[in-house]
Amino acid sequence: MRSFARPSAFLILSVMLQACATPSRLDAVPPALTEQASIPGIPDARFWLDRDLAPFIRSVIADDRRERADLAGAGKTATDPLPPQNMLAISGGGDAGAFAAGILVGWTARGTRPQFRVVTGISTGALIAPFAFLGSQYDDVVRTVVTSVGPQDVFHRRTLLAGLASDGMADSEPLSRLVARYVTPQILAAVAGEYAKGRALEIGTTDLDSGRPVTWNMGAIAASGAPGALELFRKVMIASTSIPGEVSPVMIDVEVDGKRFQEMHVDGGVMAQVFLYPSRILPEWLKATGKPYRREIHAYVIRNGRLEPEWSDTERHTLRIGARAISSLIQTQSVSDVQRIYESTRRDGIDFNLAYIGADFSYPHKEDFNPEYMKQLFDYAYRLSVNGYPWRKAPPTEPSLRNE
C-alpha cells in the first residue's frame, strides 16, 4: 500500500498543479533580436554591456556634453578643469541594505558627503540608488524604509500549491505599493532634472530569457516624457530585487519593428552583486572621441554584506544545505565583483573606496526583513560613518572565519 500511495500522491499533485492556470505572457524576444528590442517611446532606456559598448559610450559622451553645458551656465569656461567625478555603487544584500542607508545618512550628518555624478544600484541597492542619487534631502525616506519595513511590506507569500503553479513562491505586490508611495511623479521629475545636468543613475536587472545583464538608464527613462515612464521606472526597481523562483518576475513590454514581445526580468544579483562601469570604457572612449578621458575620479563601493567567509554549523537537511550553498555562492560572487571593480579602478587610475559590514557587527539575523535587525545594522553603519568611515583602499586580503 505504501509503494502505491507514493506515486498516487505524486499523480494527484501533478493533476492539481496542471489544473491551476500558469500566468500567461507575450512571446519572448527571439535570440537574434534581443539587442534590437526597445521600450516604446524610450529608445535609450537601457544597455547591454556584455557585448557592444557603442550605445553606452554614446550615452556617456552625451552625459559629458550636458554636464559641460550645465557648468557653462554656471559661469565655467571650456578651459576650466572639470570638477572631480564621484561615483557610487550600491550592492545587493536583501535587508542588509540598511548598511548602505546608515553609511549615507551618517555621511550627510558628518558634512562630507559629496554629490555623485554616477550612481549604480542592483537588487536591494536599486531601492536606495534613486534617493542616494537625488541627495541628502531624501535621507529621511531612506531611513524610514530600511528601519520600519517588515516582511509583510515586501512580499506576499503564496501557498505551496499556488507557488508551484505560479511564477514564484511569493508576489511583490506589497513592495510595488511601497515603491509607488515613494517613487512619485515628483521624484521622476527630480531625476530628470539631474539627468539634464549630465548625471547618471543606473540600475541592473537580469533578462531571464536571454540570460544576460541589463543596465537601465534611469535618467533617460525619467526625462523621456513617455506616458509609461513612471511605471517603467518603478518596474525596473522592483525587477532588480525579484529573486527568481522566490518572487514573481517583472514582465516588461518591448517592440521590434512594431511587433510586441515581452521580456522577463529578475534580480540583477543573478548576474552581479555590484557594478560600477564596464572595464573597457576608457579605450572605447578614446576610440570614439580621439582623446583620453582625463579627470579626477573617486569611486565608492558599498557592499551590503561581509567580504570574509562566515562559518556556519549547517544542519543536515536538504533545504538548509541548499540555502547554505546558495549563500556561499552569493558570497563568492560578491567578493569577485568587488575585486573586479578594484582591479579596473587601479588600472584606470581611479581612487577606490570600499565599505562593507565588518566582523564587529554581531546582532543575530533570525528573520529576513526583521525591523529590529535592520535598525541595528543601520545604527552600526551610521555610527561608523558619522565618525568618519575608514574607507578601505583595497578588498580584504586575509579572510577570517567568524562563528555565527
Tab-separated table of C-alpha atoms in Angstrom:
chain	number	residue	atom	x	y	z
A	1	MET	CA	0.000	0.000	0.000
A	2	ARG	CA	2.840	2.387	0.860
A	3	SER	CA	4.542	1.861	-2.501
A	4	PHE	CA	1.211	2.509	-4.249
A	5	ALA	CA	0.473	5.618	-2.193
A	6	ARG	CA	3.647	7.482	-3.207
A	7	PRO	CA	3.035	7.532	-6.997
A	8	SER	CA	-0.673	8.139	-6.385
A	9	ALA	CA	0.091	11.197	-4.269
A	10	PHE	CA	2.518	12.420	-6.910
A	11	LEU	CA	-0.127	11.897	-9.624
A	12	ILE	CA	-2.750	13.789	-7.639
A	13	LEU	CA	-0.308	16.675	-7.033
A	14	SER	CA	0.581	16.785	-10.736
A	15	VAL	CA	-3.072	16.905	-11.767
A	16	MET	CA	-3.775	19.668	-9.242
A	17	LEU	CA	-0.847	21.728	-10.499
A	18	GLN	CA	-1.881	21.277	-14.126
A	19	ALA	CA	-5.397	22.367	-13.223
A	20	CYS	CA	-4.030	25.641	-11.908
A	21	ALA	CA	-3.527	28.083	-14.785
A	22	THR	CA	0.052	29.310	-15.036
A	23	PRO	CA	0.483	33.040	-15.762
A	24	SER	CA	0.406	33.883	-19.462
A	25	ARG	CA	2.827	36.142	-21.320
A	26	LEU	CA	3.552	37.557	-24.755
A	27	ASP	CA	6.202	35.844	-26.845
A	28	ALA	CA	9.763	36.207	-25.610
A	29	VAL	CA	12.157	38.142	-27.839
A	30	PRO	CA	13.881	35.735	-30.305
A	31	PRO	CA	17.630	35.397	-29.609
A	32	ALA	CA	18.687	37.144	-32.823
A	33	LEU	CA	16.546	40.189	-31.959
A	34	THR	CA	17.499	40.616	-28.299
A	35	GLU	CA	19.544	43.790	-28.739
A	36	GLN	CA	17.079	45.279	-31.230
A	37	ALA	CA	14.211	45.185	-28.736
A	38	SER	CA	13.369	48.612	-27.354
A	39	ILE	CA	10.927	50.208	-24.942
A	40	PRO	CA	8.181	52.013	-26.890
A	41	GLY	CA	8.797	55.744	-26.683
A	42	ILE	CA	12.103	55.360	-24.767
A	43	PRO	CA	14.700	54.006	-27.230
A	44	ASP	CA	17.691	54.759	-24.966
A	45	ALA	CA	16.181	53.191	-21.835
A	46	ARG	CA	18.846	50.517	-21.319
A	47	PHE	CA	22.164	48.998	-22.383
A	48	TRP	CA	23.582	45.512	-22.961
A	49	LEU	CA	27.063	45.995	-21.519
A	50	ASP	CA	28.251	42.415	-22.022
A	51	ARG	CA	28.691	42.924	-25.779
A	52	ASP	CA	28.882	46.086	-27.885
A	53	LEU	CA	29.642	49.159	-25.765
A	54	ALA	CA	28.999	51.669	-28.565
A	55	PRO	CA	25.471	52.684	-27.406
A	56	PHE	CA	26.702	53.120	-23.839
A	57	ILE	CA	29.698	55.204	-24.972
A	58	ARG	CA	27.381	57.463	-26.973
A	59	SER	CA	25.306	57.939	-23.824
A	60	VAL	CA	28.389	58.756	-21.724
A	61	ILE	CA	29.523	61.293	-24.331
A	62	ALA	CA	26.056	62.865	-24.243
A	63	ASP	CA	26.218	62.985	-20.422
A	64	ASP	CA	29.571	64.755	-20.692
A	65	ARG	CA	28.143	67.346	-23.070
A	66	ARG	CA	25.172	68.036	-20.827
A	67	GLU	CA	27.464	68.421	-17.818
A	68	ARG	CA	29.706	70.853	-19.668
A	69	ALA	CA	26.688	72.860	-20.790
A	70	ASP	CA	25.410	72.985	-17.203
A	71	LEU	CA	28.807	74.129	-15.936
A	72	ALA	CA	28.965	76.772	-18.663
A	73	GLY	CA	25.607	78.066	-17.492
A	74	ALA	CA	27.140	78.413	-14.022
A	75	GLY	CA	29.990	80.540	-15.409
A	76	LYS	CA	32.644	77.887	-16.063
A	77	THR	CA	34.669	78.257	-19.256
A	78	ALA	CA	35.690	75.497	-21.651
A	79	THR	CA	39.288	75.766	-20.409
A	80	ASP	CA	38.395	75.333	-16.735
A	81	PRO	CA	39.142	71.835	-15.408
A	82	LEU	CA	36.144	69.649	-14.727
A	83	PRO	CA	35.353	69.118	-11.032
A	84	PRO	CA	36.198	65.723	-9.505
A	85	GLN	CA	33.801	62.981	-10.542
A	86	ASN	CA	32.359	60.920	-7.691
A	87	MET	CA	30.836	57.513	-8.459
A	88	LEU	CA	28.766	55.376	-6.078
A	89	ALA	CA	27.903	51.687	-6.430
A	90	ILE	CA	25.376	50.137	-4.021
A	91	SER	CA	25.277	46.345	-3.935
A	92	GLY	CA	22.569	43.784	-3.324
A	93	GLY	CA	22.122	42.144	0.056
A	94	GLY	CA	18.421	41.946	0.931
A	95	ASP	CA	17.671	43.510	4.312
A	96	ALA	CA	21.391	44.270	4.704
A	97	GLY	CA	20.647	47.320	2.549
A	98	ALA	CA	20.250	49.018	5.932
A	99	PHE	CA	24.055	49.154	5.960
A	100	ALA	CA	24.229	51.380	2.852
A	101	ALA	CA	21.438	53.554	4.239
A	102	GLY	CA	23.314	54.067	7.503
A	103	ILE	CA	26.539	54.904	5.660
A	104	LEU	CA	24.797	57.514	3.508
A	105	VAL	CA	22.807	59.164	6.305
A	106	GLY	CA	25.828	59.227	8.617
A	107	TRP	CA	27.941	60.675	5.812
A	108	THR	CA	25.424	63.507	5.466
A	109	ALA	CA	25.490	64.173	9.221
A	110	ARG	CA	29.282	64.372	9.123
A	111	GLY	CA	29.030	67.026	6.425
A	112	THR	CA	31.444	65.444	3.949
A	113	ARG	CA	29.107	63.537	1.636
A	114	PRO	CA	29.786	64.506	-1.982
A	115	GLN	CA	27.367	64.733	-4.869
A	116	PHE	CA	27.693	61.654	-7.050
A	117	ARG	CA	27.811	62.160	-10.780
A	118	VAL	CA	27.155	58.438	-11.300
A	119	VAL	CA	25.106	56.164	-9.029
A	120	THR	CA	24.505	52.467	-9.700
A	121	GLY	CA	22.296	50.045	-7.792
A	122	ILE	CA	21.431	46.402	-8.002
A	123	SER	CA	18.914	44.283	-6.059
A	124	THR	CA	18.391	45.995	-2.675
A	125	GLY	CA	20.772	48.696	-3.894
A	126	ALA	CA	18.238	49.511	-6.608
A	127	LEU	CA	15.764	50.626	-3.928
A	128	ILE	CA	18.290	53.031	-2.391
A	129	ALA	CA	20.070	54.281	-5.526
A	130	PRO	CA	17.459	56.821	-6.752
A	131	PHE	CA	17.361	58.562	-3.375
A	132	ALA	CA	21.149	58.474	-2.999
A	133	PHE	CA	21.323	59.980	-6.494
A	134	LEU	CA	18.974	62.833	-5.609
A	135	GLY	CA	20.925	63.701	-2.478
A	136	SER	CA	20.763	64.054	1.267
A	137	GLN	CA	17.342	65.752	1.259
A	138	TYR	CA	15.939	62.229	0.802
A	139	ASP	CA	17.769	60.708	3.769
A	140	ASP	CA	14.533	60.527	5.755
A	141	VAL	CA	12.988	58.341	3.055
A	142	VAL	CA	15.979	56.006	3.089
A	143	ARG	CA	15.999	55.829	6.895
A	144	THR	CA	12.247	55.181	7.130
A	145	VAL	CA	12.217	52.399	4.570
A	146	VAL	CA	15.137	50.434	5.990
A	147	THR	CA	14.190	50.728	9.648
A	148	SER	CA	10.423	50.233	9.549
A	149	VAL	CA	9.763	47.747	6.744
A	150	GLY	CA	8.718	44.260	7.844
A	151	PRO	CA	8.370	41.030	5.827
A	152	GLN	CA	4.715	41.829	5.117
A	153	ASP	CA	5.777	45.122	3.491
A	154	VAL	CA	7.975	43.418	0.910
A	155	PHE	CA	6.468	40.150	-0.365
A	156	HIS	CA	3.182	38.288	-0.114
A	157	ARG	CA	3.684	34.540	0.342
A	158	ARG	CA	1.600	32.192	-1.741
A	159	THR	CA	0.516	28.758	-0.573
A	160	LEU	CA	2.813	25.913	-1.607
A	161	LEU	CA	0.450	24.717	-4.335
A	162	ALA	CA	-0.185	28.231	-5.648
A	163	GLY	CA	3.522	28.991	-5.652
A	164	LEU	CA	4.423	25.838	-7.566
A	165	ALA	CA	1.716	26.507	-10.140
A	166	SER	CA	2.575	30.199	-10.496
A	167	ASP	CA	5.816	32.023	-11.356
A	168	GLY	CA	7.148	32.433	-7.825
A	169	MET	CA	6.554	31.375	-4.240
A	170	ALA	CA	5.621	34.971	-3.450
A	171	ASP	CA	4.451	38.079	-5.264
A	172	SER	CA	5.902	41.544	-4.874
A	173	GLU	CA	2.643	43.469	-4.644
A	174	PRO	CA	3.488	44.877	-1.167
A	175	LEU	CA	6.860	46.071	-2.476
A	176	SER	CA	5.137	47.571	-5.522
A	177	ARG	CA	2.900	49.599	-3.216
A	178	LEU	CA	5.911	50.709	-1.161
A	179	VAL	CA	7.822	51.815	-4.264
A	180	ALA	CA	4.762	53.646	-5.610
A	181	ARG	CA	4.446	55.500	-2.299
A	182	TYR	CA	7.954	56.940	-2.524
A	183	VAL	CA	8.720	56.987	-6.260
A	184	THR	CA	6.258	59.691	-7.220
A	185	PRO	CA	5.918	61.895	-10.318
A	186	GLN	CA	7.878	64.499	-8.363
A	187	ILE	CA	10.749	62.040	-7.874
A	188	LEU	CA	10.693	61.237	-11.585
A	189	ALA	CA	10.898	64.948	-12.415
A	190	ALA	CA	13.780	65.424	-9.970
A	191	VAL	CA	15.749	62.558	-11.545
A	192	ALA	CA	15.077	64.023	-14.990
A	193	GLY	CA	16.385	67.385	-13.786
A	194	GLU	CA	19.655	65.873	-12.578
A	195	TYR	CA	19.980	63.856	-15.790
A	196	ALA	CA	19.775	67.159	-17.699
A	197	LYS	CA	22.909	68.236	-15.794
A	198	GLY	CA	24.859	65.228	-17.079
A	199	ARG	CA	24.437	62.959	-14.077
A	200	ALA	CA	23.708	59.236	-14.496
A	201	LEU	CA	21.552	56.816	-12.486
A	202	GLU	CA	21.802	53.154	-13.500
A	203	ILE	CA	20.030	50.052	-12.174
A	204	GLY	CA	20.830	46.450	-13.096
A	205	THR	CA	18.379	43.627	-13.801
A	206	THR	CA	18.659	40.201	-15.420
A	207	ASP	CA	16.779	39.390	-18.627
A	208	LEU	CA	15.983	35.781	-17.804
A	209	ASP	CA	15.030	34.822	-21.371
A	210	SER	CA	18.391	35.817	-22.843
A	211	GLY	CA	20.316	35.091	-19.639
A	212	ARG	CA	22.040	38.477	-19.874
A	213	PRO	CA	22.517	41.505	-17.600
A	214	VAL	CA	20.669	44.704	-18.456
A	215	THR	CA	21.734	48.174	-17.303
A	216	TRP	CA	18.839	50.613	-17.198
A	217	ASN	CA	19.407	54.295	-17.925
A	218	MET	CA	17.011	55.608	-15.280
A	219	GLY	CA	17.710	59.265	-16.065
A	220	ALA	CA	16.781	58.771	-19.705
A	221	ILE	CA	13.592	56.981	-18.644
A	222	ALA	CA	12.681	59.825	-16.283
A	223	ALA	CA	13.439	62.509	-18.879
A	224	SER	CA	11.671	60.765	-21.764
A	225	GLY	CA	8.239	62.206	-21.148
A	226	ALA	CA	6.803	58.876	-22.330
A	227	PRO	CA	3.351	58.018	-20.914
A	228	GLY	CA	4.660	54.853	-19.249
A	229	ALA	CA	7.906	56.318	-17.888
A	230	LEU	CA	6.898	56.337	-14.221
A	231	GLU	CA	5.541	52.794	-14.407
A	232	LEU	CA	8.715	51.543	-16.113
A	233	PHE	CA	10.925	53.345	-13.576
A	234	ARG	CA	9.118	51.567	-10.755
A	235	LYS	CA	9.095	48.230	-12.569
A	236	VAL	CA	12.859	48.289	-13.036
A	237	MET	CA	13.410	48.922	-9.324
A	238	ILE	CA	11.117	46.020	-8.395
A	239	ALA	CA	12.578	43.693	-11.039
A	240	SER	CA	16.076	44.283	-9.711
A	241	THR	CA	15.010	42.874	-6.325
A	242	SER	CA	12.915	39.923	-7.602
A	243	ILE	CA	14.724	36.679	-6.752
A	244	PRO	CA	13.781	34.134	-9.443
A	245	GLY	CA	11.650	31.278	-8.145
A	246	GLU	CA	11.224	33.032	-4.816
A	247	VAL	CA	9.377	36.078	-6.170
A	248	SER	CA	7.400	36.595	-9.378
A	249	PRO	CA	9.441	38.137	-12.193
A	250	VAL	CA	8.578	41.503	-13.711
A	251	MET	CA	7.311	41.394	-17.284
A	252	ILE	CA	8.369	44.315	-19.473
A	253	ASP	CA	6.813	45.007	-22.880
A	254	VAL	CA	9.207	45.719	-25.746
A	255	GLU	CA	8.978	46.114	-29.519
A	256	VAL	CA	10.993	45.049	-32.542
A	257	ASP	CA	9.958	46.632	-35.859
A	258	GLY	CA	6.494	47.304	-34.487
A	259	LYS	CA	5.953	43.766	-33.212
A	260	ARG	CA	5.313	43.377	-29.498
A	261	PHE	CA	7.223	40.979	-27.280
A	262	GLN	CA	7.659	40.598	-23.555
A	263	GLU	CA	10.858	40.242	-21.552
A	264	MET	CA	11.077	38.503	-18.174
A	265	HIS	CA	13.248	40.475	-15.748
A	266	VAL	CA	14.504	39.294	-12.359
A	267	ASP	CA	17.034	40.194	-9.676
A	268	GLY	CA	20.146	41.836	-11.081
A	269	GLY	CA	22.094	39.866	-8.474
A	270	VAL	CA	21.747	36.787	-10.686
A	271	MET	CA	24.498	38.334	-12.832
A	272	ALA	CA	26.384	40.546	-10.378
A	273	GLN	CA	26.120	41.693	-6.779
A	274	VAL	CA	27.517	45.138	-7.556
A	275	PHE	CA	28.656	47.032	-10.658
A	276	LEU	CA	30.248	50.395	-11.399
A	277	TYR	CA	31.327	50.772	-15.038
A	278	PRO	CA	32.377	48.499	-17.929
A	279	SER	CA	36.052	47.598	-17.714
A	280	ARG	CA	36.611	48.536	-21.389
A	281	ILE	CA	35.124	52.009	-21.172
A	282	LEU	CA	38.301	54.121	-21.346
A	283	PRO	CA	39.703	52.505	-24.520
A	284	GLU	CA	36.239	52.769	-26.089
A	285	TRP	CA	36.010	56.429	-25.073
A	286	LEU	CA	39.388	57.090	-26.685
A	287	LYS	CA	38.298	55.319	-29.866
A	288	ALA	CA	35.038	57.301	-30.047
A	289	THR	CA	36.389	60.765	-29.164
A	290	GLY	CA	40.024	60.601	-30.219
A	291	LYS	CA	41.187	61.843	-26.824
A	292	PRO	CA	41.730	60.216	-23.414
A	293	TYR	CA	39.300	60.730	-20.548
A	294	ARG	CA	41.244	62.968	-18.172
A	295	ARG	CA	39.576	63.739	-14.889
A	296	GLU	CA	39.989	63.140	-11.174
A	297	ILE	CA	37.631	60.277	-10.289
A	298	HIS	CA	36.669	58.827	-6.907
A	299	ALA	CA	34.802	55.512	-6.765
A	300	TYR	CA	32.816	54.488	-3.675
A	301	VAL	CA	31.566	50.904	-3.431
A	302	ILE	CA	29.140	49.922	-0.654
A	303	ARG	CA	28.826	46.162	-0.211
A	304	ASN	CA	25.726	45.316	1.818
A	305	GLY	CA	27.264	42.238	3.355
A	306	ARG	CA	30.524	40.785	4.556
A	307	LEU	CA	33.514	40.015	2.406
A	308	GLU	CA	35.099	37.489	4.725
A	309	PRO	CA	33.797	33.888	4.759
A	310	GLU	CA	31.260	33.205	7.527
A	311	TRP	CA	31.407	29.903	9.388
A	312	SER	CA	28.093	28.087	9.867
A	313	ASP	CA	27.136	24.825	11.593
A	314	THR	CA	24.958	23.595	8.732
A	315	GLU	CA	22.078	21.306	9.660
A	316	ARG	CA	21.961	18.022	7.738
A	317	HIS	CA	18.707	18.902	5.977
A	318	THR	CA	18.024	19.319	2.264
A	319	LEU	CA	16.719	22.872	2.430
A	320	ARG	CA	19.381	24.011	4.923
A	321	ILE	CA	22.164	22.550	2.783
A	322	GLY	CA	20.746	24.182	-0.346
A	323	ALA	CA	20.357	27.550	1.376
A	324	ARG	CA	23.901	27.399	2.736
A	325	ALA	CA	25.283	26.553	-0.707
A	326	ILE	CA	23.417	29.458	-2.320
A	327	SER	CA	24.569	31.926	0.335
A	328	SER	CA	28.160	30.758	-0.164
A	329	LEU	CA	27.781	31.194	-3.913
A	330	ILE	CA	26.485	34.749	-3.466
A	331	GLN	CA	29.331	35.464	-1.056
A	332	THR	CA	31.912	34.273	-3.568
A	333	GLN	CA	30.246	36.266	-6.340
A	334	SER	CA	30.287	39.454	-4.273
A	335	VAL	CA	33.983	39.061	-3.487
A	336	SER	CA	34.716	38.551	-7.191
A	337	ASP	CA	32.636	41.584	-8.192
A	338	VAL	CA	34.389	43.843	-5.696
A	339	GLN	CA	37.778	42.511	-6.786
A	340	ARG	CA	36.919	43.145	-10.445
A	341	ILE	CA	35.904	46.751	-9.721
A	342	TYR	CA	39.066	47.279	-7.683
A	343	GLU	CA	41.325	45.983	-10.432
A	344	SER	CA	39.556	48.135	-13.039
A	345	THR	CA	39.885	51.301	-10.950
A	346	ARG	CA	43.533	50.594	-10.154
A	347	ARG	CA	44.305	50.103	-13.845
A	348	ASP	CA	42.423	53.282	-14.785
A	349	GLY	CA	43.976	55.472	-12.076
A	350	ILE	CA	40.702	55.927	-10.158
A	351	ASP	CA	40.610	56.414	-6.384
A	352	PHE	CA	38.956	53.279	-4.937
A	353	ASN	CA	36.969	53.314	-1.681
A	354	LEU	CA	35.164	50.312	-0.170
A	355	ALA	CA	32.705	49.884	2.698
A	356	TYR	CA	31.311	46.562	3.921
A	357	ILE	CA	29.862	45.002	7.073
A	358	GLY	CA	32.670	44.152	9.445
A	359	ALA	CA	33.103	41.246	11.827
A	360	ASP	CA	32.341	43.611	14.717
A	361	PHE	CA	28.633	43.623	13.814
A	362	SER	CA	27.162	40.578	15.502
A	363	TYR	CA	23.454	41.241	16.009
A	364	PRO	CA	21.560	37.968	15.303
A	365	HIS	CA	19.804	37.682	11.947
A	366	LYS	CA	16.897	35.340	12.655
A	367	GLU	CA	14.356	36.530	10.092
A	368	ASP	CA	14.574	38.320	6.748
A	369	PHE	CA	13.484	41.960	6.853
A	370	ASN	CA	13.201	41.982	10.615
A	371	PRO	CA	12.845	45.696	11.524
A	372	GLU	CA	14.946	45.396	14.684
A	373	TYR	CA	17.815	43.748	12.803
A	374	MET	CA	17.693	46.420	10.105
A	375	LYS	CA	17.606	49.189	12.709
A	376	GLN	CA	20.639	47.726	14.495
A	377	LEU	CA	22.540	47.457	11.199
A	378	PHE	CA	21.549	50.990	10.201
A	379	ASP	CA	22.722	52.356	13.565
A	380	TYR	CA	26.000	50.420	13.288
A	381	ALA	CA	26.734	51.881	9.848
A	382	TYR	CA	25.588	55.358	10.891
A	383	ARG	CA	27.972	55.432	13.856
A	384	LEU	CA	30.883	54.404	11.680
A	385	SER	CA	30.029	56.951	9.009
A	386	VAL	CA	29.293	59.964	11.204
A	387	ASN	CA	32.672	59.453	12.861
A	388	GLY	CA	34.434	59.305	9.501
A	389	TYR	CA	34.113	55.908	7.852
A	390	PRO	CA	37.542	54.248	7.335
A	391	TRP	CA	37.052	53.551	3.614
A	392	ARG	CA	39.159	50.593	2.544
A	393	LYS	CA	41.500	51.262	-0.351
A	394	ALA	CA	41.503	47.596	-1.376
A	395	PRO	CA	39.418	44.468	-0.751
A	396	PRO	CA	40.403	42.414	2.317
A	397	THR	CA	43.276	40.076	1.501
A	398	GLU	CA	43.336	37.973	4.660
A	399	PRO	CA	39.926	36.247	5.037
A	400	SER	CA	38.960	35.367	8.584
A	401	LEU	CA	36.285	32.985	9.844
A	402	ARG	CA	33.571	34.249	12.153
A	403	ASN	CA	31.370	31.941	14.169
A	404	GLU	CA	27.668	32.639	13.887
